[in-house]
mmCIF file with all atom_site columns, C-alpha atoms and ligand atoms in Angstrom:
data_model
loop_
_atom_site.group_PDB
_atom_site.id
_atom_site.type_symbol
_atom_site.label_atom_id
_atom_site.label_alt_id
_atom_site.label_comp_id
_atom_site.label_asym_id
_atom_site.label_entity_id
_atom_site.label_seq_id
_atom_site.pdbx_PDB_ins_code
_atom_site.Cartn_x
_atom_site.Cartn_y
_atom_site.Cartn_z
_atom_site.occupancy
_atom_site.B_iso_or_equiv
_atom_site.pdbx_formal_charge
_atom_site.auth_seq_id
_atom_site.auth_comp_id
_atom_site.auth_asym_id
_atom_site.auth_atom_id
_atom_site.pdbx_PDB_model_num
ATOM   1   C  CA  . MET A 1 1   ? -4.421  9.045   12.951  1.00 0.00 ? 468 MET A CA  1
ATOM   2   C  CA  . LEU A 1 2   ? -0.983  9.678   11.487  1.00 0.00 ? 469 LEU A CA  1
ATOM   3   C  CA  . ILE A 1 3   ? 2.094   7.765   13.188  1.00 0.00 ? 470 ILE A CA  1
ATOM   4   C  CA  . ARG A 1 4   ? 5.503   7.654   12.180  1.00 0.00 ? 471 ARG A CA  1
ATOM   5   C  CA  . VAL A 1 5   ? 6.416   4.337   10.592  1.00 0.00 ? 472 VAL A CA  1
ATOM   6   C  CA  . GLY A 1 6   ? 9.829   5.042   8.901   1.00 0.00 ? 473 GLY A CA  1
ATOM   7   C  CA  . SER A 1 7   ? 11.290  7.696   7.146   1.00 0.00 ? 474 SER A CA  1
ATOM   8   C  CA  . GLN A 1 8   ? 11.717  9.034   3.751   1.00 0.00 ? 475 GLN A CA  1
ATOM   9   C  CA  . THR A 1 9   ? 14.960  6.680   2.771   1.00 0.00 ? 476 THR A CA  1
ATOM   10  C  CA  . ASP A 1 10  ? 12.942  3.852   3.630   1.00 0.00 ? 477 ASP A CA  1
ATOM   11  C  CA  . ILE A 1 11  ? 11.045  4.672   0.190   1.00 0.00 ? 478 ILE A CA  1
ATOM   12  C  CA  . THR A 1 12  ? 12.331  4.407   -3.721  1.00 0.00 ? 479 THR A CA  1
ATOM   13  C  CA  . ALA A 1 13  ? 10.783  5.975   -6.498  1.00 0.00 ? 480 ALA A CA  1
ATOM   14  C  CA  . GLY A 1 14  ? 8.924   3.294   -8.415  1.00 0.00 ? 481 GLY A CA  1
ATOM   15  C  CA  . GLY A 1 15  ? 8.974   0.680   -5.757  1.00 0.00 ? 482 GLY A CA  1
ATOM   16  C  CA  . MET A 1 16  ? 7.422   -1.055  -2.884  1.00 0.00 ? 483 MET A CA  1
ATOM   17  C  CA  . LYS A 1 17  ? 8.209   -1.257  0.750   1.00 0.00 ? 484 LYS A CA  1
ATOM   18  C  CA  . VAL A 1 18  ? 6.031   -2.880  3.701   1.00 0.00 ? 485 VAL A CA  1
ATOM   19  C  CA  . LEU A 1 19  ? 5.981   -1.593  6.795   1.00 0.00 ? 486 LEU A CA  1
ATOM   20  C  CA  . ASP A 1 20  ? 4.159   -2.163  9.925   1.00 0.00 ? 487 ASP A CA  1
ATOM   21  C  CA  . VAL A 1 21  ? 1.480   0.046   10.919  1.00 0.00 ? 488 VAL A CA  1
ATOM   22  C  CA  . ALA A 1 22  ? -0.091  -0.757  14.236  1.00 0.00 ? 489 ALA A CA  1
ATOM   23  C  CA  . GLY A 1 23  ? 0.028   -4.422  14.007  1.00 0.00 ? 490 GLY A CA  1
ATOM   24  C  CA  . THR A 1 24  ? -1.001  -4.658  9.955   1.00 0.00 ? 491 THR A CA  1
ATOM   25  C  CA  . LYS A 1 25  ? 1.495   -4.886  7.108   1.00 0.00 ? 492 LYS A CA  1
ATOM   26  C  CA  . VAL A 1 26  ? 0.877   -1.855  4.852   1.00 0.00 ? 493 VAL A CA  1
ATOM   27  C  CA  . ASN A 1 27  ? 2.658   -1.303  1.491   1.00 0.00 ? 494 ASN A CA  1
ATOM   28  C  CA  . VAL A 1 28  ? 3.659   2.062   0.550   1.00 0.00 ? 495 VAL A CA  1
ATOM   29  C  CA  . VAL A 1 29  ? 4.482   3.108   -2.841  1.00 0.00 ? 496 VAL A CA  1
ATOM   30  C  CA  . SER A 1 30  ? 6.233   6.049   -4.483  1.00 0.00 ? 497 SER A CA  1
ATOM   31  C  CA  . THR A 1 31  ? 5.020   6.520   -7.986  1.00 0.00 ? 498 THR A CA  1
ATOM   32  C  CA  . ASP A 1 32  ? 4.175   9.498   -10.494 1.00 0.00 ? 499 ASP A CA  1
ATOM   33  C  CA  . GLY A 1 33  ? 5.953   11.534  -8.035  1.00 0.00 ? 500 GLY A CA  1
ATOM   34  C  CA  . ARG A 1 34  ? 3.447   10.714  -5.381  1.00 0.00 ? 501 ARG A CA  1
ATOM   35  C  CA  . LEU A 1 35  ? 3.092   8.445   -2.157  1.00 0.00 ? 502 LEU A CA  1
ATOM   36  C  CA  . TYR A 1 36  ? 0.243   5.986   -1.503  1.00 0.00 ? 503 TYR A CA  1
ATOM   37  C  CA  . ALA A 1 37  ? -0.656  3.339   0.916   1.00 0.00 ? 504 ALA A CA  1
ATOM   38  C  CA  . PHE A 1 38  ? -2.572  0.390   1.142   1.00 0.00 ? 505 PHE A CA  1
ATOM   39  C  CA  . ASP A 1 39  ? -2.864  -3.060  3.224   1.00 0.00 ? 506 ASP A CA  1
ATOM   40  C  CA  . ASP A 1 40  ? -0.715  -5.449  1.466   1.00 0.00 ? 507 ASP A CA  1
ATOM   41  C  CA  . THR A 1 41  ? -2.548  -8.136  2.079   1.00 0.00 ? 508 THR A CA  1
ATOM   42  C  CA  . CYS A 1 42  ? -4.661  -9.058  -1.557  1.00 0.00 ? 509 CYS A CA  1
ATOM   43  C  CA  . THR A 1 43  ? -8.015  -9.425  -0.991  1.00 0.00 ? 510 THR A CA  1
ATOM   44  C  CA  . HIS A 1 44  ? -8.444  -12.205 -3.224  1.00 0.00 ? 511 HIS A CA  1
ATOM   45  C  CA  . ARG A 1 45  ? -6.617  -15.291 -1.202  1.00 0.00 ? 512 ARG A CA  1
ATOM   46  C  CA  . GLY A 1 46  ? -3.839  -12.866 1.196   1.00 0.00 ? 513 GLY A CA  1
ATOM   47  C  CA  . CYS A 1 47  ? -1.022  -12.886 -0.774  1.00 0.00 ? 514 CYS A CA  1
ATOM   48  C  CA  . SER A 1 48  ? 1.603   -9.979  -0.024  1.00 0.00 ? 515 SER A CA  1
ATOM   49  C  CA  . LEU A 1 49  ? 1.283   -7.545  -3.026  1.00 0.00 ? 516 LEU A CA  1
ATOM   50  C  CA  . ALA A 1 50  ? 4.843   -6.785  -2.405  1.00 0.00 ? 517 ALA A CA  1
ATOM   51  C  CA  . ARG A 1 51  ? 5.927   -9.842  -4.248  1.00 0.00 ? 518 ARG A CA  1
ATOM   52  C  CA  . GLY A 1 52  ? 3.855   -8.775  -7.163  1.00 0.00 ? 519 GLY A CA  1
ATOM   53  C  CA  . ARG A 1 53  ? 4.817   -5.769  -9.516  1.00 0.00 ? 520 ARG A CA  1
ATOM   54  C  CA  . LEU A 1 54  ? 4.158   -1.975  -9.594  1.00 0.00 ? 521 LEU A CA  1
ATOM   55  C  CA  . ASP A 1 55  ? 3.591   -0.542  -13.234 1.00 0.00 ? 522 ASP A CA  1
ATOM   56  C  CA  . GLY A 1 56  ? 2.888   3.168   -12.683 1.00 0.00 ? 523 GLY A CA  1
ATOM   57  C  CA  . THR A 1 57  ? -0.315  3.182   -10.400 1.00 0.00 ? 524 THR A CA  1
ATOM   58  C  CA  . THR A 1 58  ? -1.265  -0.390  -11.023 1.00 0.00 ? 525 THR A CA  1
ATOM   59  C  CA  . VAL A 1 59  ? -0.189  -3.319  -8.601  1.00 0.00 ? 526 VAL A CA  1
ATOM   60  C  CA  . THR A 1 60  ? -0.167  -6.797  -9.731  1.00 0.00 ? 527 THR A CA  1
ATOM   61  C  CA  . CYS A 1 61  ? -0.359  -9.517  -7.389  1.00 0.00 ? 528 CYS A CA  1
ATOM   62  C  CA  . ALA A 1 62  ? 2.319   -12.341 -8.056  1.00 0.00 ? 529 ALA A CA  1
ATOM   63  C  CA  . CYS A 1 63  ? -0.065  -15.124 -6.916  1.00 0.00 ? 530 CYS A CA  1
ATOM   64  C  CA  . HIS A 1 64  ? -3.062  -15.137 -9.432  1.00 0.00 ? 531 HIS A CA  1
ATOM   65  C  CA  . GLY A 1 65  ? -2.882  -11.818 -11.555 1.00 0.00 ? 532 GLY A CA  1
ATOM   66  C  CA  . SER A 1 66  ? -5.602  -9.356  -9.362  1.00 0.00 ? 533 SER A CA  1
ATOM   67  C  CA  . GLN A 1 67  ? -4.723  -5.809  -10.452 1.00 0.00 ? 534 GLN A CA  1
ATOM   68  C  CA  . PHE A 1 68  ? -5.336  -2.796  -7.999  1.00 0.00 ? 535 PHE A CA  1
ATOM   69  C  CA  . ASP A 1 69  ? -4.999  0.543   -8.506  1.00 0.00 ? 536 ASP A CA  1
ATOM   70  C  CA  . VAL A 1 70  ? -3.205  2.023   -5.665  1.00 0.00 ? 537 VAL A CA  1
ATOM   71  C  CA  . THR A 1 71  ? -4.416  5.662   -5.870  1.00 0.00 ? 538 THR A CA  1
ATOM   72  C  CA  . SER A 1 72  ? -7.913  4.257   -4.356  1.00 0.00 ? 539 SER A CA  1
ATOM   73  C  CA  . GLY A 1 73  ? -7.208  0.991   -3.822  1.00 0.00 ? 540 GLY A CA  1
ATOM   74  C  CA  . ALA A 1 74  ? -10.155 -0.146  -6.543  1.00 0.00 ? 541 ALA A CA  1
ATOM   75  C  CA  . VAL A 1 75  ? -9.720  -3.311  -8.038  1.00 0.00 ? 542 VAL A CA  1
ATOM   76  C  CA  . VAL A 1 76  ? -8.904  -3.016  -11.862 1.00 0.00 ? 543 VAL A CA  1
ATOM   77  C  CA  . HIS A 1 77  ? -8.744  -6.732  -12.974 1.00 0.00 ? 544 HIS A CA  1
ATOM   78  C  CA  . GLY A 1 78  ? -10.152 -9.670  -10.977 1.00 0.00 ? 545 GLY A CA  1
ATOM   79  C  CA  . PRO A 1 79  ? -9.992  -12.385 -9.224  1.00 0.00 ? 546 PRO A CA  1
ATOM   80  C  CA  . ALA A 1 80  ? -10.348 -10.158 -6.471  1.00 0.00 ? 547 ALA A CA  1
ATOM   81  C  CA  . GLN A 1 81  ? -13.592 -8.617  -5.930  1.00 0.00 ? 548 GLN A CA  1
ATOM   82  C  CA  . GLN A 1 82  ? -13.013 -6.361  -2.878  1.00 0.00 ? 549 GLN A CA  1
ATOM   83  C  CA  . PRO A 1 83  ? -10.587 -3.224  -3.179  1.00 0.00 ? 550 PRO A CA  1
ATOM   84  C  CA  . LEU A 1 84  ? -7.925  -2.729  -0.926  1.00 0.00 ? 551 LEU A CA  1
ATOM   85  C  CA  . ARG A 1 85  ? -7.815  -0.611  1.911   1.00 0.00 ? 552 ARG A CA  1
ATOM   86  C  CA  . SER A 1 86  ? -5.973  2.688   1.168   1.00 0.00 ? 553 SER A CA  1
ATOM   87  C  CA  . ARG A 1 87  ? -4.281  4.817   3.621   1.00 0.00 ? 554 ARG A CA  1
ATOM   88  C  CA  . SER A 1 88  ? -3.270  8.595   4.149   1.00 0.00 ? 555 SER A CA  1
ATOM   89  C  CA  . VAL A 1 89  ? 0.234   8.757   3.913   1.00 0.00 ? 556 VAL A CA  1
ATOM   90  C  CA  . GLN A 1 90  ? 2.444   11.879  4.097   1.00 0.00 ? 557 GLN A CA  1
ATOM   91  C  CA  . LEU A 1 91  ? 6.055   12.996  4.738   1.00 0.00 ? 558 LEU A CA  1
ATOM   92  C  CA  . GLU A 1 92  ? 6.840   15.338  7.389   1.00 0.00 ? 559 GLU A CA  1
ATOM   93  C  CA  . GLY A 1 93  ? 10.473  16.395  7.375   1.00 0.00 ? 560 GLY A CA  1
ATOM   94  C  CA  . ASP A 1 94  ? 12.113  13.153  6.887   1.00 0.00 ? 561 ASP A CA  1
ATOM   95  C  CA  . ASP A 1 95  ? 9.491   11.298  8.621   1.00 0.00 ? 562 ASP A CA  1
ATOM   96  C  CA  . LEU A 1 96  ? 6.996   9.038   6.753   1.00 0.00 ? 563 LEU A CA  1
ATOM   97  C  CA  . LEU A 1 97  ? 3.825   8.958   8.117   1.00 0.00 ? 564 LEU A CA  1
ATOM   98  C  CA  . VAL A 1 98  ? 0.791   6.520   7.834   1.00 0.00 ? 565 VAL A CA  1
ATOM   99  C  CA  . ASP A 1 99  ? -2.680  6.446   8.935   1.00 0.00 ? 566 ASP A CA  1
ATOM   100 C  CA  . ASP A 1 100 ? -2.978  3.994   11.289  1.00 0.00 ? 567 ASP A CA  1
ATOM   101 C  CA  . LEU A 1 101 ? -6.790  3.963   10.924  1.00 0.00 ? 568 LEU A CA  1
ATOM   102 C  CA  . LEU A 1 102 ? -7.351  3.643   14.679  1.00 0.00 ? 569 LEU A CA  1
ATOM   103 C  CA  . ALA A 1 103 ? -10.044 5.884   16.134  1.00 0.00 ? 570 ALA A CA  1
ATOM   104 C  CA  . ARG A 1 104 ? -8.595  7.871   19.210  1.00 0.00 ? 571 ARG A CA  1
HETATM 105 S  S1  . FES B 2 .   ? -4.241  -14.128 -3.710  1.00 0.00 ? 662 FES B S1  1
HETATM 106 FE FE1 . FES B 2 .   ? -3.769  -11.969 -5.055  1.00 0.00 ? 662 FES B FE1 1
HETATM 107 S  S2  . FES B 2 .   ? -4.749  -12.704 -6.861  1.00 0.00 ? 662 FES B S2  1
HETATM 108 FE FE2 . FES B 2 .   ? -5.424  -14.247 -5.636  1.00 0.00 ? 662 FES B FE2 1
#
C-alpha cells in the first residue's frame, strides 16, 4: 500500500533521501527524470547506502564498494550478492508516496 512519507520538496534531482517507511529506512532517489525507492540497508554488511554515491542509476556503497541498479535493486558489482528490495514510489500532487510492503 502506498503511504505518504514526505513531499516533493524532500527530493532533489540526482540526490538520495532516506525516509522512514513503516519503520524501515527507505532511500528515495531522483535520477534520469524518474523516482526510485529501495531499502537503504546494503545487503552486504548493512551500511547505509545514502552514505555512498549515486551515479545515474547506480548506487555505490561507501563501505566495501558494492554497486546496485536503483531501477531494479539488482547487484551490479559485489561483494554484495543479494539484490536490494525495491519499492513503488510516486508523486501525487505534492505528496511523496512509497509502498510500505505491508499486506492489508
Ligand atoms: S556493507 Fe555495503 S558493500 Fe559492504
